[in-house]
Coordinates of C-alpha atoms and ligand atoms in Angstrom, one line a residue:
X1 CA 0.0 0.0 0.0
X2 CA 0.9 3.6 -0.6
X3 CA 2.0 5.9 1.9
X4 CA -0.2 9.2 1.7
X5 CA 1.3 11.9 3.7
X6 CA -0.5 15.2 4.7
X7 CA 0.1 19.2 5.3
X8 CA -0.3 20.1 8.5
X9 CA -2.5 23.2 9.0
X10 CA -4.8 24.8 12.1
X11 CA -4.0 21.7 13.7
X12 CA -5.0 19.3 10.9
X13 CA -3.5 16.6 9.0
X14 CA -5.2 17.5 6.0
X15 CA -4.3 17.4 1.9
X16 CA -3.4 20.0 -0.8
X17 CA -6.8 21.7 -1.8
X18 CA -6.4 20.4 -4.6
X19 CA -6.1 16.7 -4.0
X20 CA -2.5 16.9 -6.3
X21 CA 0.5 14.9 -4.8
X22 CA 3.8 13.9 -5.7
X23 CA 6.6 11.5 -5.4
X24 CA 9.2 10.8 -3.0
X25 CA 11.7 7.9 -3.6
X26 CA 15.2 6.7 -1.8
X27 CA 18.3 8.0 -3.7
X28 CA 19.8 5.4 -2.6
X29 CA 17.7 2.6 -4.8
X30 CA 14.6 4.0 -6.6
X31 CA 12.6 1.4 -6.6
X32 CA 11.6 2.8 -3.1
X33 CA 8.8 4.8 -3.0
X34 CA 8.6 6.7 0.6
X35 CA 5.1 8.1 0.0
X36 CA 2.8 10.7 -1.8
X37 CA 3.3 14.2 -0.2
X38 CA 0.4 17.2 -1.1
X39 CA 1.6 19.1 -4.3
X40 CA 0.3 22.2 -2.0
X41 CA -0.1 25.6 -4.1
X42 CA -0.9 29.4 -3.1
X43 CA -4.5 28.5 -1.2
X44 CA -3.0 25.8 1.1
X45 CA -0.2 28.8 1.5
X46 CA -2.8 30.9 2.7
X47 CA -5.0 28.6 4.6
X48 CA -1.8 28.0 6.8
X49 CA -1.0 32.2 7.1
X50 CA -4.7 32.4 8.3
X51 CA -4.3 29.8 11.0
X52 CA -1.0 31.1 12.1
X53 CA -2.3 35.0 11.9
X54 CA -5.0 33.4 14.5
X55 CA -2.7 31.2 16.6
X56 CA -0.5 34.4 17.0
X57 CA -2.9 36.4 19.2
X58 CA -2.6 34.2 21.9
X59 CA 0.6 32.4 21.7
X60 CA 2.4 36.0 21.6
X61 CA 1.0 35.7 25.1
X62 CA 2.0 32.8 26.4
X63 CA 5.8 33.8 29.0
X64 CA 8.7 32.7 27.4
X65 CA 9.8 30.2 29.8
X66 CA 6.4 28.9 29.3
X67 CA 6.9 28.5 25.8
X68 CA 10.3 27.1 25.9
X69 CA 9.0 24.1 28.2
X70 CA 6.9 23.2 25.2
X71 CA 10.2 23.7 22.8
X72 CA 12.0 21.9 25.6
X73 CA 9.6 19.0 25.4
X74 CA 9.8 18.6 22.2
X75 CA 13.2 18.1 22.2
X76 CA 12.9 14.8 24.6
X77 CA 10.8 13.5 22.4
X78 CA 13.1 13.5 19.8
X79 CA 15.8 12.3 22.0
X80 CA 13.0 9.4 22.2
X81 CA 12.8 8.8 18.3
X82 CA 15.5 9.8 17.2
X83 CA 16.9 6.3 15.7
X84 CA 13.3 6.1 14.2
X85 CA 14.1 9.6 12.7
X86 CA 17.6 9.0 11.8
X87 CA 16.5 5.8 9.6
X88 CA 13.8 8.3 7.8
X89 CA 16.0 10.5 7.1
X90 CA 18.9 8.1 5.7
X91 CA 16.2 6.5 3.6
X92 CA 14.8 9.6 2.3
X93 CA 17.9 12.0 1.4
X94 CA 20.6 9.3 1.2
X95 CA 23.8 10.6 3.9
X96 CA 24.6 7.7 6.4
X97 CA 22.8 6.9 9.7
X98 CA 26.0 8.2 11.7
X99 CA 25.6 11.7 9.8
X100 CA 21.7 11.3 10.1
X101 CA 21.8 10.7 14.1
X102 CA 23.9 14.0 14.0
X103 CA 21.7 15.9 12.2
X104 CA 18.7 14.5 14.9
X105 CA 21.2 15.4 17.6
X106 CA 21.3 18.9 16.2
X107 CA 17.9 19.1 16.6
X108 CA 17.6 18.1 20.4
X109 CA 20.6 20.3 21.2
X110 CA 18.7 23.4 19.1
X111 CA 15.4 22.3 21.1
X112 CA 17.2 22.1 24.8
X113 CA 19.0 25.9 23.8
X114 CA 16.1 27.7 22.5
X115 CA 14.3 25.9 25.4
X116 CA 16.5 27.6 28.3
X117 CA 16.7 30.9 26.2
X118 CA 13.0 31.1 27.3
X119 CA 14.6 32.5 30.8
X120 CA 17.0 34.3 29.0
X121 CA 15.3 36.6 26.0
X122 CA 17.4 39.2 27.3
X123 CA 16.5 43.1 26.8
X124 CA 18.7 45.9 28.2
X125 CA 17.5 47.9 30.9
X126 CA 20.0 51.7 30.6
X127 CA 19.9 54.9 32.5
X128 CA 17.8 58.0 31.2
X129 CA 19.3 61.3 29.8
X130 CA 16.6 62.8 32.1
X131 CA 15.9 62.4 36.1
X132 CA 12.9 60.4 37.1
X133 CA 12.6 58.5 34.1
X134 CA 13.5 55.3 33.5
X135 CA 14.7 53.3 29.6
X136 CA 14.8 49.6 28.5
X137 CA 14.4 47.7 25.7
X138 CA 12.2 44.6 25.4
X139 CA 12.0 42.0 22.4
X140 CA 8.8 41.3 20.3
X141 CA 7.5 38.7 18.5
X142 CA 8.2 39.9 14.4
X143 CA 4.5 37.9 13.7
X144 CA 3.5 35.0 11.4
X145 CA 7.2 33.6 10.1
X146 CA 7.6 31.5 6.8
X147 CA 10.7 29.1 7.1
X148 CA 12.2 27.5 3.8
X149 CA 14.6 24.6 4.1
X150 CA 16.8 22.3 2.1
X151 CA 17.1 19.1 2.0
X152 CA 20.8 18.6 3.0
X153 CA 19.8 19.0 7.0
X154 CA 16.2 17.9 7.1
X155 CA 15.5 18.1 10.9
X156 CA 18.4 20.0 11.8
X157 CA 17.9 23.1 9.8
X158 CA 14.1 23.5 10.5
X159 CA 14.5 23.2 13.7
X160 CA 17.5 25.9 13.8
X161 CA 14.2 28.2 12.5
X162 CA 11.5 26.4 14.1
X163 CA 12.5 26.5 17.7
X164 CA 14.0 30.4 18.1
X165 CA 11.0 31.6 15.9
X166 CA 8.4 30.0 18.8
X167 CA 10.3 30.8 21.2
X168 CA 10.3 34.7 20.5
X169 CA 6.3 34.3 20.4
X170 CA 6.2 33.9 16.4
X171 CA 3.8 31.6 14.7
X172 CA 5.3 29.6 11.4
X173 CA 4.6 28.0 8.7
X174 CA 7.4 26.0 7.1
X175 CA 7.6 24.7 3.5
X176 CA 10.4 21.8 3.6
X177 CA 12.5 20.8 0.3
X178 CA 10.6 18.6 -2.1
X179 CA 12.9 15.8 -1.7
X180 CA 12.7 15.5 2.5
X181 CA 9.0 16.0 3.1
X182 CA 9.0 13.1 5.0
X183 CA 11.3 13.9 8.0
X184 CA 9.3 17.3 8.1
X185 CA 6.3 15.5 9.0
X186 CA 7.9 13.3 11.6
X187 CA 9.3 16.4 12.8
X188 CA 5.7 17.8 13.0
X189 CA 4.7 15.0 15.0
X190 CA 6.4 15.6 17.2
X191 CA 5.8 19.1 17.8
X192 CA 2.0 17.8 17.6
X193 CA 2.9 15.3 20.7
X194 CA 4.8 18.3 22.3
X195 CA 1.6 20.4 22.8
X196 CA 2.6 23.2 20.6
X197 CA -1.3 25.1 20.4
X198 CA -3.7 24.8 17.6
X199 CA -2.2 26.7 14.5
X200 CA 1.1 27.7 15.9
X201 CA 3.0 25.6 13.2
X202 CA 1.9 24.9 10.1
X203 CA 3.4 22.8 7.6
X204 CA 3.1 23.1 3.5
X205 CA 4.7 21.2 1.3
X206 CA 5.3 21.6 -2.3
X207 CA 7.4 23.2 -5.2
X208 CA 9.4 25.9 -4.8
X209 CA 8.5 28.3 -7.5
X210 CA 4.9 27.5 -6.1
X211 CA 4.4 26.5 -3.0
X212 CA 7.7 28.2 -1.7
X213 CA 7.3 31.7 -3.7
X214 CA 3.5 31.7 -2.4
X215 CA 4.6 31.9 1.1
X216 CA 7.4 34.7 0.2
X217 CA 4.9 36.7 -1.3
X218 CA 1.9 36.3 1.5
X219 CA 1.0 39.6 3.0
X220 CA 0.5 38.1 6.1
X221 CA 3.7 36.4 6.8
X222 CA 6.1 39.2 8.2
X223 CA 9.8 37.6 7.6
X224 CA 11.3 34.6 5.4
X225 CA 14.2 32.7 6.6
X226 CA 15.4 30.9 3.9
X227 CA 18.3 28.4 3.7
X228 CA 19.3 27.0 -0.1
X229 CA 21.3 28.4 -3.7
X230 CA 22.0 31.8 -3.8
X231 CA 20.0 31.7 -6.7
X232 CA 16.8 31.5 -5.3
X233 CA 18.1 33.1 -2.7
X234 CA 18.5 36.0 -4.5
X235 CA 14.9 36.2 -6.1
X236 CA 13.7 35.5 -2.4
X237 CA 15.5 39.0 -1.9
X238 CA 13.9 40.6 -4.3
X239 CA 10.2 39.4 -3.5
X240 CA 11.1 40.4 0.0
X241 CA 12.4 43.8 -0.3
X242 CA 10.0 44.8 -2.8
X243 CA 7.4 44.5 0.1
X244 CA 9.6 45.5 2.6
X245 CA 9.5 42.1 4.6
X246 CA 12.6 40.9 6.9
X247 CA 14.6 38.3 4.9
X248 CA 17.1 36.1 6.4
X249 CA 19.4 34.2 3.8
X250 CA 21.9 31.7 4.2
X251 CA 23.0 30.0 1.1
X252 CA 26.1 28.4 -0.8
X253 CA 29.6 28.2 -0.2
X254 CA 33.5 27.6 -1.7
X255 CA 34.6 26.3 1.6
X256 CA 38.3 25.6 1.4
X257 CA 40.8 24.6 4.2
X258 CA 44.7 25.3 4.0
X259 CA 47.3 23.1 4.9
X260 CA 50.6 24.5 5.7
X261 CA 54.0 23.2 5.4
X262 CA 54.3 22.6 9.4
X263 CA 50.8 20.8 9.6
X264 CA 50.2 17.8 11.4
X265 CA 49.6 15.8 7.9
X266 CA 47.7 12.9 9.4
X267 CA 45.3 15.2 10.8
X268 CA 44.4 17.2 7.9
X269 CA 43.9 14.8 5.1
X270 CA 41.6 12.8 8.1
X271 CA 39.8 16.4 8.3
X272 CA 39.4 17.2 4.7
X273 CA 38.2 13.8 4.0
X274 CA 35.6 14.1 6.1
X275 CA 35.0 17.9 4.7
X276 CA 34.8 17.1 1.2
X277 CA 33.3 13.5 1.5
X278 CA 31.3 13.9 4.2
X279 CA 26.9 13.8 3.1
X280 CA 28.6 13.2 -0.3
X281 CA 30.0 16.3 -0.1
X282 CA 26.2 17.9 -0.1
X283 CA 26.9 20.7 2.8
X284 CA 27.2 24.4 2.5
X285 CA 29.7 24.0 4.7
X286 CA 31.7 20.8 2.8
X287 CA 35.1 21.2 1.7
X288 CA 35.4 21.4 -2.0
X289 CA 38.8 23.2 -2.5
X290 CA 42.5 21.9 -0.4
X291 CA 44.6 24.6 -0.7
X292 CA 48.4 22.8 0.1
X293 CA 51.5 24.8 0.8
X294 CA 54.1 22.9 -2.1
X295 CA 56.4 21.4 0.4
X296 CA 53.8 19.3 1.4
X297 CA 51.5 18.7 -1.2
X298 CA 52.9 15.6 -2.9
X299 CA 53.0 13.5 0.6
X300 CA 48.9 15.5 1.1
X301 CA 48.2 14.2 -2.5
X302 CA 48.9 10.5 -2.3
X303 CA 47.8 10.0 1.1
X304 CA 44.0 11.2 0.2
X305 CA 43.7 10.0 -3.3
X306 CA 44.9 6.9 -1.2
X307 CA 42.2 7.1 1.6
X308 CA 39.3 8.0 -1.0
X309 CA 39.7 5.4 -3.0
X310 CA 38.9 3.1 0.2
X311 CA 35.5 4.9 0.5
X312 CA 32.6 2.6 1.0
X313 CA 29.8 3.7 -0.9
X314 CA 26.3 2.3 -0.6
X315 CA 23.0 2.7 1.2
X316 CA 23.2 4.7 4.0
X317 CA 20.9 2.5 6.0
X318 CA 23.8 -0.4 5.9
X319 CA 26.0 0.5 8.7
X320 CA 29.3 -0.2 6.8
X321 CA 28.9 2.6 4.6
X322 CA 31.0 5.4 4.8
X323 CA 29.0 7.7 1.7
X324 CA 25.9 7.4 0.5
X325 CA 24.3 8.9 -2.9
X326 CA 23.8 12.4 -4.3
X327 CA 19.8 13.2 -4.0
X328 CA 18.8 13.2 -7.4
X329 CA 19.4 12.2 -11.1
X330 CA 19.6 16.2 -11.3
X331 CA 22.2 16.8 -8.5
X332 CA 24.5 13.7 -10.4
X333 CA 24.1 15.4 -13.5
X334 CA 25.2 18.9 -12.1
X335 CA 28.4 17.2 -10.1
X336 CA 29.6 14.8 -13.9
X337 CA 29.3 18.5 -15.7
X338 CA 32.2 19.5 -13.3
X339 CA 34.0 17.1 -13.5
X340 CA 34.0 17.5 -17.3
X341 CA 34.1 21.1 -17.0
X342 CA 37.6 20.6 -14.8
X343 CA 38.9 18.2 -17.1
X344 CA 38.3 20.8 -20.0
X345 CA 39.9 23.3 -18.1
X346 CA 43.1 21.4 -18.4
X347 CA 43.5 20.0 -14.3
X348 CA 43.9 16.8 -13.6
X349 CA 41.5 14.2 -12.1
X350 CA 43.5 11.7 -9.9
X351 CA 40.9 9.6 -9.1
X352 CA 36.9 9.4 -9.1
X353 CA 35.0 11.4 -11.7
X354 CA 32.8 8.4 -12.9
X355 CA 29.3 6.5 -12.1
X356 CA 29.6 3.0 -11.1
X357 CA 28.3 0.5 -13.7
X358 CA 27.5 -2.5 -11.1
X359 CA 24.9 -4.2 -10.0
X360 CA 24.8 -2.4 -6.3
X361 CA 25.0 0.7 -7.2
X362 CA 22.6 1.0 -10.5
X363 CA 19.5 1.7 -9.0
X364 CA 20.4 5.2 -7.1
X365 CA 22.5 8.8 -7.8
X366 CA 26.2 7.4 -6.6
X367 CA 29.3 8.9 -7.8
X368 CA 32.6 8.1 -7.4
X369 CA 34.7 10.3 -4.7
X370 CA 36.6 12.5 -6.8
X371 CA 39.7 14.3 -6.7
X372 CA 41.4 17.1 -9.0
X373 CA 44.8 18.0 -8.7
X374 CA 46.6 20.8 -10.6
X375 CA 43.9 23.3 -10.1
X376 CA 44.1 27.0 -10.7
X377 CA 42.0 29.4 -8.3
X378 CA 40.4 30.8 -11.3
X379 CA 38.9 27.8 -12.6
X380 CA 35.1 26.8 -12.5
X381 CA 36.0 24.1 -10.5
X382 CA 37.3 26.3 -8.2
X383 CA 35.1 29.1 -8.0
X384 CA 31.3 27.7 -8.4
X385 CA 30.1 25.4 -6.1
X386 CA 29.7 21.8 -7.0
X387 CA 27.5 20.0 -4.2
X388 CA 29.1 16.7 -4.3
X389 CA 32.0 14.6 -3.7
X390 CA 34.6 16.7 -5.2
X391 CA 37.9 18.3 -4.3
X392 CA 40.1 20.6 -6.1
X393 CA 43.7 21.1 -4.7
X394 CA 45.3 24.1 -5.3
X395 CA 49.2 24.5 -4.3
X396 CA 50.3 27.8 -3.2
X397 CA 53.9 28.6 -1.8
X398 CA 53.2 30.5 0.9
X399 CA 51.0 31.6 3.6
X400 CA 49.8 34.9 2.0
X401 CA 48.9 33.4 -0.6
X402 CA 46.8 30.5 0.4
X403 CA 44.7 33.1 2.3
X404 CA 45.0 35.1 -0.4
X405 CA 43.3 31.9 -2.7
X406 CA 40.8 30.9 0.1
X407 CA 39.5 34.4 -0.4
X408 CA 39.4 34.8 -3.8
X409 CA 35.5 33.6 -4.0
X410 CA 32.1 35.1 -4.0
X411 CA 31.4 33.1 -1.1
X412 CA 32.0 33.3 2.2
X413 CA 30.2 30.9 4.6
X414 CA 32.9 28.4 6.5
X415 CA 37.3 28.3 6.2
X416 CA 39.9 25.3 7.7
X417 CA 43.7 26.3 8.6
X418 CA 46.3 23.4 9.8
X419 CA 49.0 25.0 10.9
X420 CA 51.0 24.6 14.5
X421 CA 52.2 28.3 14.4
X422 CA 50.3 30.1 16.6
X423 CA 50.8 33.4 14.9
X424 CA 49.4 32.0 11.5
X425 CA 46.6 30.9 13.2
X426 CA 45.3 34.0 14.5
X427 CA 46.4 36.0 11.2
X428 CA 43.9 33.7 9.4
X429 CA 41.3 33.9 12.4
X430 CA 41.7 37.8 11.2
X431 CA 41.8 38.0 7.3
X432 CA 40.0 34.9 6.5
X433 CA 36.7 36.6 4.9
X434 CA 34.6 34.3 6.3
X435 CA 31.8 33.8 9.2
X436 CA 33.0 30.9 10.3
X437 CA 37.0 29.4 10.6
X438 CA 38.1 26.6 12.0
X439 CA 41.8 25.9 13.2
X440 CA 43.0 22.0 12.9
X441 CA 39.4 21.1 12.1
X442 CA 37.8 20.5 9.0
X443 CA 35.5 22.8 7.6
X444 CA 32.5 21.0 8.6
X445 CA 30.9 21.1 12.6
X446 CA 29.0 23.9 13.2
X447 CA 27.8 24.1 17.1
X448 CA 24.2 25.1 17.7
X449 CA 25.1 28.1 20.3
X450 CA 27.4 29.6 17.8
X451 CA 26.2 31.9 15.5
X452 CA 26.3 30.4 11.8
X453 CA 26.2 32.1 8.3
X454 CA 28.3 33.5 6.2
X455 CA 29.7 37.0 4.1
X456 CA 29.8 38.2 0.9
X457 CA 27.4 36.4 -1.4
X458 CA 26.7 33.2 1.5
X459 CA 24.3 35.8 3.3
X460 CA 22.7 39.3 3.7
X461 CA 24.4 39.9 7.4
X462 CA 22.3 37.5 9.2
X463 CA 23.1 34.8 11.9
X464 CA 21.3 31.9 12.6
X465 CA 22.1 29.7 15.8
X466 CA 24.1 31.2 18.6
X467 CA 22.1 34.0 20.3
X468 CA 22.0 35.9 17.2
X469 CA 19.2 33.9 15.9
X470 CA 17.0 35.8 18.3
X471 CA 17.8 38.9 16.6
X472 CA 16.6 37.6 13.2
X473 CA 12.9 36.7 15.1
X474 CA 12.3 39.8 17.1
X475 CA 11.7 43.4 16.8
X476 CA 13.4 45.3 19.2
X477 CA 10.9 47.9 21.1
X478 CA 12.4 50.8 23.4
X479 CA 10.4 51.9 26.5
X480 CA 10.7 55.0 28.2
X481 CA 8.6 55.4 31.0
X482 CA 8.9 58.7 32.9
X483 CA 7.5 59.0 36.5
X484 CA 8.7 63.1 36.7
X485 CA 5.1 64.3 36.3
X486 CA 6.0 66.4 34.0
X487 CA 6.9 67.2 30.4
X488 CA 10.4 66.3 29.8
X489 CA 12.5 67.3 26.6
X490 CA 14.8 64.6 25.4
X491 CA 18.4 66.5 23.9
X492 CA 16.4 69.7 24.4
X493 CA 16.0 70.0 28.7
X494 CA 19.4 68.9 29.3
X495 CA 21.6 70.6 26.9
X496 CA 23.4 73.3 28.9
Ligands
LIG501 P1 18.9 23.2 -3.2 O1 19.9 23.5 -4.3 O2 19.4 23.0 -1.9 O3 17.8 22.3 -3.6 P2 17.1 25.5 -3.6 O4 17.4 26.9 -3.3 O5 16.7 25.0 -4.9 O6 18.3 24.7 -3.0 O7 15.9 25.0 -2.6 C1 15.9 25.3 -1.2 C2 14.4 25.5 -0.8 O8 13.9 26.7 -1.5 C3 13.5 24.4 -1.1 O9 12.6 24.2 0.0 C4 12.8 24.8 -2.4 O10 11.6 24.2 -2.6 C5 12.7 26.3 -2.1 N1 12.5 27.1 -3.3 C6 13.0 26.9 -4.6 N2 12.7 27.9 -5.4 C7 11.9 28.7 -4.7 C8 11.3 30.0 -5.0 N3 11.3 30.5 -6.3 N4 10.6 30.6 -4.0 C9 10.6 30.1 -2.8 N5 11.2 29.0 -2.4 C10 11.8 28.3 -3.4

C-alpha cells in the first residue's frame, strides 16, 4: 500500500486543496517509494497564514519560559525517536545513519537551547538622559514567520528556524524541500505530541516556484528565513524587499581549508576527508577546494587520493557505509558536468570522476569520490560550487597566498587552517573573509550556540544559531517610561 502523507494546517492533518501529490523515492535505490506528499499551491499557503495569523494572538501571550517548556519537550521526544528519525531520514535524502543521528542530535541540542533561552530573552534595561525616568528595551515577536529549508539538513535546519521563531512568540509556517517532506512531518509530529497550540506551526509542502514563492509573497507572513542556492536566494530578496519584509538568507559556499607546510599531515587529510566526502559532499559548509602549501602537497596528494579510493559507498541504512548517494538524477548530473568542465579546463582528475556501472549501485545517484589536482583558483571548479563529492587542490607557496586563494571567492560561509604556528593561526582567524574558521578542524561542525552564516554572497548579514538567531525573530521595542510628572524634553531639557 501507498504511503499518503498530509500538510499540516490549524491543527489538521489535511491534503493540498487540490487533491494533487507527488513522489518521493530513496536515492539510494529507486525502486523505493517513501510516500505521496500534497503538491500544496498558493490556497493551502494561505489557509496556513490564516491559521497562524489566529494562533499568534494568543501564543504572543504565552511567557517565554512557558513556551520554551513546550520547545523543551519537544526536544525529549526527539531524543526518544530519534533512531526512528535518523532511519527516515537516511532512507529519504541518502547521507549515512551516523551523519543522520547528528543531524537529529542537532535538533535536540537546538530544542534544549532555545528551550532555556526562554529565561534568557534578554533586553537591556540603561539609564535615562533625564531624572525620574527610566529606559529599557524589550524584544517582540516579528509575527506570522515562513521558514524554507533544504534538504541537505532535514530536521536539523528547520528546527534551527523552528525553535528560536516559537520561542520569541512567532507563529510559522514551514515549506520543507521537495525531496525530505518526509522527515518534516515526523518532525511535526512531534511538535504535535509536544503540545505546541492549535495553528502555531503549520506545515506546507510543495514546489518551490509554487508553494515556496506563495509563502514569500503572502501579505500576512512578516519575515522569510530561507536556507538553499544563492540563486533563489537572491529572487527571495527581491520578493522580500520589494514588500519590505525581513529576509534572512543563508546559502552556498566555496569552503576551502589550507594546509601549511608545518601541519600535522595525518590530521588534515583525516579532516578534509571528512570535509569534502562527508553527506557526499552535499553541505554548504563541505570542503570542496584543499589549498596545500608545495612542500607538502605531494605526501597530502597520495595519502588522500589513497584514503578516497577506500570509500565505502552504498546505502546509507547499511551501517558499513562510509558515503551514501547524491539526492537526485539532477544533482549527479550537475556534479559529472564538473568534473568534465575541470577536465576541460586542463586540471587533472587523480581519481573518481565516474558512475559505477554495477549491479549495487545502479539503482540510485552514486558517484565516485573524486579528486582534481593541478587546479588554478580561477577555474570553474574552483570558484562555483559543485554539491558533491569533489575536491580541487590548489598548491600555493606561501601563507599569504593561500589566504590570499581561500578568499578569492564570491562566497564566504565556513574556512579550515592546519598549521601549528600560533601566529598564523590568528592571522587567518583575522583575514579569513569568512563567518565561520576553523583551526586543525575540518570545515565542517557547526555548534548550535554559535552563530552560523556567512559573508559576501553566502548571506545578507544575518546569523542563525548562537544567540544571534534571536535577533533575526524579534523586533526590538524601546520603553521609556517617565514617572517626573511632568513634560520632559529629550536633547532639548538637558543641553546646557
Ligand atoms: P537546493 O539546491 O538545496 O535544492 P534550492 O534553493 O533550490 O536549494 O531550494 C531550497 C528551498 O527553497 C527548497 O525548499 C525549495 O523548494 C525552495 N525554493 C526553490 N525555489 C523557490 C522559489 N522560487 N521561491 C521560494 N522557495 C523556493
Amino acid at each position: 500500500m501507498r504511503s499518503i502523507y498530509k500538510n499540516y494546517i490549524g491543527g489538521r492533518w489535511i491534503a493540498a486543496a487540490s487533491g494533487e501529490t507527488f513522489e518521493n523515492r530513496n536515492p539510494a535505490d529507486q525502486r523505493d517509494l517513501i510516500g505521496l506528499f500534497p503538491d500544496s499551491a498558493a490556497e493551502d499557503i494561505d489557509a496556513a497564514a490564516r491559521a497562524a495569523r489566529r494562533a499568534l494572538s494568543s501564543w504572543r501571550l504565552i511567557p517565554a519560559p512557558k513556551r520554551g517548556e513546550i520547545i523543551f519537550k519537544a526536544g525529549e521526544i526527539l531524543k526518544r525517536r530519534k533512531e526512528e528519525i535518523a532511519r527516515a531520514m537516511t532512507r529519504e535524502m541518502g547521507k549515512i545513519l551516523k551523519e543522520t543521528r547528528g543531524d537529529v542530535q542537532e535538533g535536540i541540542d537546538t530544542a534544549f537551547y532555545a528551550g532555556g533561552e526562554g529565561r534568557r530573552l534578554f533586553g537591556e534595561t540603561t539609564p535615562a538622559e533625564l531624572p525620574d525616568k527610566f529606559a529599557m528595551s524589550v524584544r517582540a515577536p516579528v509575527g506570522v514567520c515562513g521558514l524554507i529549508t533544504p534538504w541537505n539538513f532535514p530536521l536539523a535546519i528547520p528546527t534551527w528556524k523552528l525553535f528560536p521563531a516559537l520561542l520569541c512568540g512567532n507563529t510559522v509556517i514551514l515549506k520543507p524541500a521537495e525531496d525530505t517532506p518526509h522527515t518534516a512531518v515526523l518532525f511535526f509530529e512531534v511538535l504535535e505530541e509536544a503540545g505546541v497550540p492549535t495553528g502555531v506551526v503549520n506545515l506546507v509542502h510543495g514546489a518551490g516556484e509554487i508553494a515556496g514563492a506563495a509563502l514569500v509573497n503572502h501579505p500576512e507572513v512578516k519575515l522569510i528565513s530561507f536556507t538553499g542556492s544563492s540563486e533563489v536566494g537572491r529572487e527571495i530578496a527581491a520578493s522580500c524587499g520589494k514588500n519590505l519584509k525581513r529576509v534572512a538568507l543563508e546559502m552556498g559556499g566555496k569552503n576551502a581549508q589550507i594546509v601549511l607546510e608545518d601541519a600535522d599531515l595525518d590530521l588534515a587529510v583525516e579532516g578534509a576527508l571528512w570535509g569534502a566526502f562527508g553527506t557526499t559532499g552535499q553541505r554548504c559548509t563541505a570542503t570542496s577546494r584543499l589549498i596545500v602549501h608545495r612542500d607538502v602537497k605531494q605526501r597530502v596528494t597520495d595519502a588522500l587520493v589513497a584514503r578516497a579510493e577506500k570509500i565505502v559507498v552504498g546505502s546509507g541504512l547499511d551501517e558499513s557505509t562510509e558515503m551514501g548517494p547524491l539526492i537526485h538524477e539532477a544533482a549527479r548530473e550537475k556534479v559529472h558536468g564538473y568534473v568534465k568542465i575541470g577536465k576541460d579546463e586542463g586540471a587533472r582528475l587523480l581519481t573518481g570522476g565516474s558512475l559505477y556501472e554495477e549491479e549495487k549501485w545502479i539503482n540510485g545517484w552514486f558517484y565516485r569520490p573524486t579528486i582534481f589536482d593541478g587546479v588554478a583558483p580561477s577555474m570553474r571548479i574552483a570558484q562555483e560550487e559543485i554539491f558533491g563529492p569533489v575536491l580541487s587542490i590548489i598548491e600555493v607557496k606561501n601563507f599569504e597566498e593561500a589566504i590570499e586563494v581561500l578568499n578569492g571567492t564570491r562566497y564566504g560561509l565556513s574556512s579550515s587552517i592546519y598549521t601549528r604556528d600560533v601566529a598564523r593561526a590568528f592571522r587567518s582567524m583575522r583575514d579569513i573573509e569568512a563567518g565561520i574558521t576553523y583551526i586543525n578542524g575540518p570545515t565542517i561542525g557547526a555548534e548550535v550556540h554559535l552563530p552560523f552564516g556567512g559573508v559576501k554572497d553566502t548571506g545578507n548579514g544575518h546569523r542563525e544559531a548562537g544567540t544571534t538567531v534571536y535577533d533575526i525573530f524579534t523586533e526590538w521595542k524601546s520603553v521609556y517610561v517617565d514617572y517626573s510628572g511632568k513634560l520632559q524634553k529629550a536633547q532639548i531639557d538637558n543641553a546646557e
